[in-house]
Amino acid sequence: MEKRARRRFRLTLTRQRAIWGLLFTGAFIIGFIAFFLGPIIQSFQFAFSELKITPTGFTLSYVGWENFRYALRVDPNFVQVFVETTARILVDIPAVIIFSFFAATLLNQKFKGRTLARVVFFLPVILTSGIIYKFESGDIFHEMHMHASQEEIVYSSQIIMGVLMRMRLPETFTQYIIAAVNRIPDIINASAIPILIFLAGLQGIPSSLYECAKIEGATGWESFWKITFPLVSPLFLTNIVYIIIDSFTAPGNRLVELIENAAWGRNIYGVSVAMTWMYFGVIALILAVVFAVLSKRVVYMEE
């Protein structure tokens, strides 16, 4: 009887993983409810109210959709900056994904100095974070360097534009390439974490799969498209989600600065919160579209 009871309560590997997943997500859910749910509900209330600071705290006066109307119709910069920020991110996502996957594939090969090369690709994360970013952004030498870099990029984009025009490629494709070239420094800076994620996925592919493919006579090109690309496809979804969130909240984001200025510079706190909720809504919509399109096209190892 005892042996039968033990067999009944013995967990399979799938159930063990499910339990660990519930434990990790449970910690997040508890933390979210304890620390974030209250402020989120309160901010939603602020978005439909006029908030005034008083010596004892603040007062709220319900104004309905007035804060949203002010942001969309009265504020001279919000709509323009909103559209420019969204368009810039839509340009960056494919470029960052392609560059990250290409760089990770190269860094996964065996060559001398591979560790140093990996460190170099990760340096942008360190150089664009926190205090270092603020120090760089206020440094005169940094400004001079950015000026020189922009001149070089403009010159390069003019050359590329001439080449693409001679090839008679579609104008939409040409404009996208030019926009990506003009943002090369930002694309490289945003690629460090996605490169690490892709690299971890590439190293997790069993070498036995490549050995079997080689025995069957598959070429390197065929192995890439039949083995490598399908098995790292879940990481494309992960990286796209990461890039979207990181780009919308990165230091130097003009829209974030505009929202902060509305609150702390012009003291229109309700309008600032309304802008934030509209910003959040667009991010959520983009993420929903990405999940709907890509989640059914990824391949998992268990399959």
Short mmCIF file of C-alpha atoms in Angstrom, two decimals:
data_model
loop_
_atom_site.label_atom_id
_atom_site.label_comp_id
_atom_site.label_asym_id
_atom_site.label_seq_id
_atom_site.Cartn_x
_atom_site.Cartn_y
_atom_site.Cartn_z
CA MET A 1 0.00 0.00 0.00
CA GLU A 2 2.80 2.42 0.89
CA LYS A 3 4.54 1.76 -2.43
CA ARG A 4 1.32 2.45 -4.33
CA ALA A 5 0.81 5.70 -2.41
CA ARG A 6 4.36 6.79 -3.24
CA ARG A 7 3.80 6.08 -6.91
CA ARG A 8 0.63 8.16 -6.89
CA PHE A 9 2.40 11.17 -5.39
CA ARG A 10 5.50 10.85 -7.56
CA LEU A 11 5.71 13.91 -9.81
CA THR A 12 6.70 13.75 -13.44
CA LEU A 13 9.30 16.14 -14.83
CA THR A 14 6.58 18.16 -16.53
CA ARG A 15 4.67 18.61 -13.26
CA GLN A 16 7.86 19.51 -11.39
CA ARG A 17 8.59 22.23 -13.94
CA ALA A 18 5.00 23.45 -13.68
CA ILE A 19 5.30 23.72 -9.90
CA TRP A 20 8.57 25.66 -10.15
CA GLY A 21 6.94 27.93 -12.71
CA LEU A 22 4.02 28.58 -10.37
CA LEU A 23 6.42 29.35 -7.52
CA PHE A 24 8.33 31.92 -9.56
CA THR A 25 5.22 33.55 -11.03
CA GLY A 26 3.53 33.40 -7.63
CA ALA A 27 6.31 35.53 -6.13
CA PHE A 28 5.83 38.08 -8.91
CA ILE A 29 2.04 38.13 -8.49
CA ILE A 30 2.32 38.63 -4.73
CA GLY A 31 4.83 41.45 -5.22
CA PHE A 32 2.67 43.04 -7.91
CA ILE A 33 -0.43 43.01 -5.69
CA ALA A 34 1.49 44.28 -2.65
CA PHE A 35 3.50 47.07 -4.27
CA PHE A 36 2.12 47.95 -7.71
CA LEU A 37 -1.62 47.32 -7.86
CA GLY A 38 -2.50 50.19 -5.51
CA PRO A 39 -0.42 52.85 -7.33
CA ILE A 40 -1.75 51.65 -10.71
CA ILE A 41 -5.37 52.04 -9.56
CA GLN A 42 -4.57 55.43 -8.07
CA SER A 43 -2.85 56.61 -11.27
CA PHE A 44 -5.94 55.58 -13.24
CA GLN A 45 -7.95 57.81 -10.90
CA PHE A 46 -5.46 60.67 -11.43
CA ALA A 47 -5.89 60.41 -15.22
CA PHE A 48 -9.53 61.49 -14.91
CA SER A 49 -8.96 64.16 -12.27
CA GLU A 50 -7.28 67.51 -11.78
CA LEU A 51 -4.61 67.02 -9.13
CA LYS A 52 -3.46 69.96 -7.03
CA ILE A 53 -0.66 69.82 -4.47
CA THR A 54 -1.57 71.20 -1.03
CA PRO A 55 0.47 71.64 2.18
CA THR A 56 -1.21 68.54 3.61
CA GLY A 57 -1.02 66.36 0.48
CA PHE A 58 -3.14 66.72 -2.66
CA THR A 59 -6.73 67.22 -3.79
CA LEU A 60 -8.57 65.64 -6.71
CA SER A 61 -11.33 67.14 -8.84
CA TYR A 62 -13.02 64.84 -11.35
CA VAL A 63 -12.74 66.23 -14.90
CA GLY A 64 -13.65 63.20 -17.01
CA TRP A 65 -11.78 62.92 -20.32
CA GLU A 66 -10.48 66.49 -20.18
CA ASN A 67 -6.86 65.43 -19.47
CA PHE A 68 -6.86 63.13 -22.50
CA ARG A 69 -8.40 65.85 -24.68
CA TYR A 70 -5.77 68.34 -23.52
CA ALA A 71 -2.94 65.93 -24.31
CA LEU A 72 -4.24 65.12 -27.79
CA ARG A 73 -5.61 68.50 -28.92
CA VAL A 74 -4.06 71.26 -26.82
CA ASP A 75 -0.52 70.14 -26.03
CA PRO A 76 1.64 71.26 -28.99
CA ASN A 77 4.19 68.43 -28.82
CA PHE A 78 2.58 65.27 -27.46
CA VAL A 79 1.04 63.85 -30.64
CA GLN A 80 4.09 64.65 -32.78
CA VAL A 81 6.58 63.18 -30.31
CA PHE A 82 4.28 60.18 -29.75
CA VAL A 83 4.16 59.37 -33.49
CA GLU A 84 7.91 59.96 -33.95
CA THR A 85 8.78 57.71 -31.00
CA THR A 86 6.51 54.90 -32.20
CA ALA A 87 7.83 55.15 -35.77
CA ARG A 88 11.43 55.10 -34.54
CA ILE A 89 10.81 51.97 -32.51
CA LEU A 90 9.12 50.22 -35.44
CA VAL A 91 12.24 51.00 -37.49
CA ASP A 92 14.56 49.76 -34.75
CA ILE A 93 12.90 46.40 -33.99
CA PRO A 94 13.70 44.53 -37.25
CA ALA A 95 17.17 46.09 -37.46
CA VAL A 96 18.06 45.17 -33.86
CA ILE A 97 16.72 41.62 -34.26
CA ILE A 98 18.64 40.98 -37.50
CA PHE A 99 21.87 42.48 -36.17
CA SER A 100 21.59 40.67 -32.82
CA PHE A 101 20.98 37.27 -34.39
CA PHE A 102 23.78 37.77 -36.91
CA ALA A 103 26.22 38.85 -34.18
CA ALA A 104 25.19 35.97 -31.87
CA THR A 105 25.70 33.47 -34.70
CA LEU A 106 29.21 34.80 -35.28
CA LEU A 107 30.05 34.86 -31.56
CA ASN A 108 28.89 31.25 -31.25
CA GLN A 109 31.64 30.12 -33.62
CA LYS A 110 35.03 29.00 -32.32
CA PHE A 111 37.81 31.54 -32.96
CA LYS A 112 40.64 33.20 -31.06
CA GLY A 113 39.55 36.13 -28.90
CA ARG A 114 35.93 35.00 -28.77
CA THR A 115 35.56 35.95 -25.08
CA LEU A 116 36.93 39.44 -25.73
CA ALA A 117 34.57 39.86 -28.67
CA ARG A 118 31.60 38.91 -26.49
CA VAL A 119 32.66 41.46 -23.87
CA VAL A 120 32.94 44.18 -26.52
CA PHE A 121 29.40 43.50 -27.75
CA PHE A 122 28.10 43.74 -24.16
CA LEU A 123 29.87 47.05 -23.39
CA PRO A 124 26.99 49.25 -24.69
CA VAL A 125 24.83 48.00 -21.79
CA ILE A 126 27.39 49.27 -19.29
CA LEU A 127 28.12 52.52 -21.11
CA THR A 128 24.46 53.48 -21.52
CA SER A 129 23.23 52.66 -18.02
CA GLY A 130 22.49 54.91 -15.07
CA ILE A 131 25.14 57.32 -13.88
CA ILE A 132 27.55 56.53 -16.71
CA TYR A 133 24.91 57.46 -19.28
CA LYS A 134 24.19 60.76 -17.51
CA PHE A 135 27.91 61.51 -17.28
CA GLU A 136 28.38 60.78 -20.97
CA SER A 137 25.31 62.72 -22.06
CA GLY A 138 26.60 65.84 -20.31
CA ASP A 139 30.21 65.52 -21.40
CA ILE A 140 31.47 67.94 -24.04
CA PHE A 141 33.69 65.28 -25.58
CA HIS A 142 30.69 63.01 -25.89
CA GLU A 143 28.81 65.78 -27.69
CA MET A 144 31.74 66.29 -30.07
CA HIS A 145 31.93 62.56 -30.71
CA MET A 146 28.20 62.34 -31.40
CA HIS A 147 28.51 65.30 -33.78
CA ALA A 148 31.29 63.59 -35.69
CA SER A 149 29.43 60.29 -35.72
CA GLN A 150 26.31 61.92 -37.10
CA GLU A 151 28.30 63.54 -39.91
CA GLU A 152 29.86 60.17 -40.80
CA ILE A 153 26.45 58.47 -40.74
CA VAL A 154 24.88 61.15 -42.97
CA TYR A 155 27.74 60.74 -45.45
CA SER A 156 27.35 56.93 -45.36
CA SER A 157 23.58 57.12 -45.79
CA GLN A 158 24.02 59.32 -48.86
CA ILE A 159 26.32 56.72 -50.41
CA ILE A 160 23.90 53.88 -49.58
CA MET A 161 20.97 55.88 -50.97
CA GLY A 162 22.83 56.35 -54.25
CA VAL A 163 23.58 52.62 -54.49
CA LEU A 164 19.98 51.62 -53.70
CA MET A 165 18.56 54.10 -56.21
CA ARG A 166 20.78 52.64 -58.93
CA MET A 167 19.46 49.18 -58.03
CA ARG A 168 15.90 50.51 -58.55
CA LEU A 169 14.60 48.96 -55.35
CA PRO A 170 11.15 49.89 -53.97
CA GLU A 171 11.09 53.34 -52.38
CA THR A 172 9.60 52.03 -49.11
CA PHE A 173 12.44 49.53 -48.70
CA THR A 174 15.02 52.19 -49.56
CA GLN A 175 13.63 54.63 -46.99
CA TYR A 176 13.66 51.93 -44.31
CA ILE A 177 17.31 51.06 -45.01
CA ILE A 178 18.29 54.73 -44.87
CA ALA A 179 16.43 55.21 -41.57
CA ALA A 180 18.18 52.14 -40.12
CA VAL A 181 21.61 53.38 -41.26
CA ASN A 182 20.98 56.77 -39.67
CA ARG A 183 20.31 55.00 -36.35
CA ILE A 184 23.25 52.58 -36.36
CA PRO A 185 24.64 53.74 -32.94
CA ASP A 186 21.23 53.29 -31.27
CA ILE A 187 20.73 49.90 -32.93
CA ILE A 188 24.10 48.65 -31.70
CA ASN A 189 23.43 49.96 -28.17
CA ALA A 190 20.07 48.17 -28.08
CA SER A 191 21.51 44.86 -29.33
CA ALA A 192 23.65 43.79 -26.36
CA ILE A 193 20.99 41.96 -24.32
CA PRO A 194 19.30 40.37 -27.38
CA ILE A 195 22.74 39.10 -28.47
CA LEU A 196 23.20 37.39 -25.09
CA ILE A 197 19.73 35.84 -25.29
CA PHE A 198 20.32 34.54 -28.81
CA LEU A 199 23.78 33.30 -27.82
CA ALA A 200 22.36 31.35 -24.87
CA GLY A 201 19.77 29.78 -27.17
CA LEU A 202 22.35 28.83 -29.79
CA GLN A 203 24.56 27.19 -27.17
CA GLY A 204 21.57 25.22 -25.88
CA ILE A 205 20.99 23.43 -29.19
CA PRO A 206 22.26 19.82 -28.88
CA SER A 207 25.32 19.19 -31.05
CA SER A 208 23.94 15.73 -31.82
CA LEU A 209 21.33 17.34 -34.10
CA TYR A 210 24.05 18.89 -36.24
CA GLU A 211 26.01 15.63 -36.27
CA CYS A 212 22.96 13.70 -37.48
CA ALA A 213 22.28 16.32 -40.14
CA LYS A 214 25.89 16.15 -41.31
CA ILE A 215 25.72 12.35 -41.56
CA GLU A 216 22.55 12.68 -43.63
CA GLY A 217 24.42 14.98 -46.01
CA ALA A 218 22.89 18.31 -45.02
CA THR A 219 24.88 21.42 -45.86
CA GLY A 220 25.61 24.18 -43.36
CA TRP A 221 22.95 26.35 -45.00
CA GLU A 222 20.34 23.60 -44.69
CA SER A 223 21.31 22.93 -41.06
CA PHE A 224 20.87 26.62 -40.29
CA TRP A 225 17.34 26.83 -41.70
CA LYS A 226 16.18 23.36 -40.60
CA ILE A 227 17.77 23.20 -37.13
CA THR A 228 19.22 26.49 -35.86
CA PHE A 229 16.52 28.92 -36.94
CA PRO A 230 13.48 26.86 -35.82
CA LEU A 231 14.98 26.03 -32.41
CA VAL A 232 15.81 29.65 -31.58
CA SER A 233 12.47 30.96 -32.91
CA PRO A 234 11.01 31.30 -29.36
CA LEU A 235 13.87 33.67 -28.59
CA PHE A 236 12.83 35.92 -31.47
CA LEU A 237 9.53 36.45 -29.66
CA THR A 238 11.34 37.02 -26.35
CA ASN A 239 13.76 39.52 -27.87
CA ILE A 240 11.07 41.42 -29.76
CA VAL A 241 9.10 41.86 -26.53
CA TYR A 242 12.26 42.94 -24.71
CA ILE A 243 13.24 45.42 -27.44
CA ILE A 244 9.76 46.98 -27.51
CA ILE A 245 9.68 47.52 -23.74
CA ASP A 246 13.32 48.64 -23.57
CA SER A 247 12.91 51.11 -26.44
CA PHE A 248 9.77 52.65 -24.96
CA THR A 249 11.47 53.15 -21.57
CA ALA A 250 15.11 53.75 -22.58
CA PRO A 251 17.07 56.78 -21.28
CA GLY A 252 16.75 59.72 -23.62
CA ASN A 253 13.27 58.76 -24.81
CA ARG A 254 11.72 62.09 -25.85
CA LEU A 255 8.19 61.03 -25.00
CA VAL A 256 9.15 59.97 -21.48
CA GLU A 257 10.93 63.30 -21.01
CA LEU A 258 7.85 65.16 -22.27
CA ILE A 259 5.60 63.27 -19.81
CA GLU A 260 7.98 64.00 -16.93
CA ASN A 261 8.12 67.67 -17.89
CA ALA A 262 4.32 67.85 -17.91
CA ALA A 263 4.27 66.66 -14.30
CA TRP A 264 7.32 68.29 -12.72
CA GLY A 265 7.89 71.21 -15.09
CA ARG A 266 4.37 72.45 -15.85
CA ASN A 267 2.65 70.88 -12.81
CA ILE A 268 -0.22 69.40 -14.86
CA TYR A 269 -0.13 66.08 -13.08
CA GLY A 270 -3.45 64.74 -14.37
CA VAL A 271 -2.45 65.39 -17.99
CA SER A 272 0.91 63.71 -17.37
CA VAL A 273 -0.80 60.59 -16.02
CA ALA A 274 -3.24 60.59 -18.95
CA MET A 275 -0.28 60.72 -21.35
CA THR A 276 1.26 57.80 -19.48
CA TRP A 277 -1.87 55.69 -19.81
CA MET A 278 -2.11 56.39 -23.54
CA TYR A 279 1.56 55.47 -23.86
CA PHE A 280 0.93 52.25 -21.94
CA GLY A 281 -2.08 51.46 -24.13
CA VAL A 282 -0.03 51.71 -27.32
CA ILE A 283 2.72 49.51 -25.85
CA ALA A 284 0.15 46.92 -24.77
CA LEU A 285 -1.48 46.98 -28.22
CA ILE A 286 1.84 46.48 -30.01
CA LEU A 287 2.76 43.61 -27.67
CA ALA A 288 -0.65 41.99 -28.22
CA VAL A 289 -0.18 42.14 -32.00
CA VAL A 290 3.33 40.69 -31.71
CA PHE A 291 2.12 37.80 -29.55
CA ALA A 292 -0.85 37.12 -31.84
CA VAL A 293 1.33 37.02 -34.96
CA LEU A 294 4.45 35.24 -33.67
CA SER A 295 3.29 32.93 -30.87
CA LYS A 296 1.78 30.45 -33.36
CA ARG A 297 4.91 30.41 -35.51
CA VAL A 298 7.55 29.50 -32.95
CA VAL A 299 8.93 25.98 -32.55
CA TYR A 300 9.60 24.49 -29.11
CA MET A 301 12.04 21.69 -28.37
CA GLU A 302 9.34 19.42 -26.89
CA GLU A 303 7.49 19.50 -30.21
#
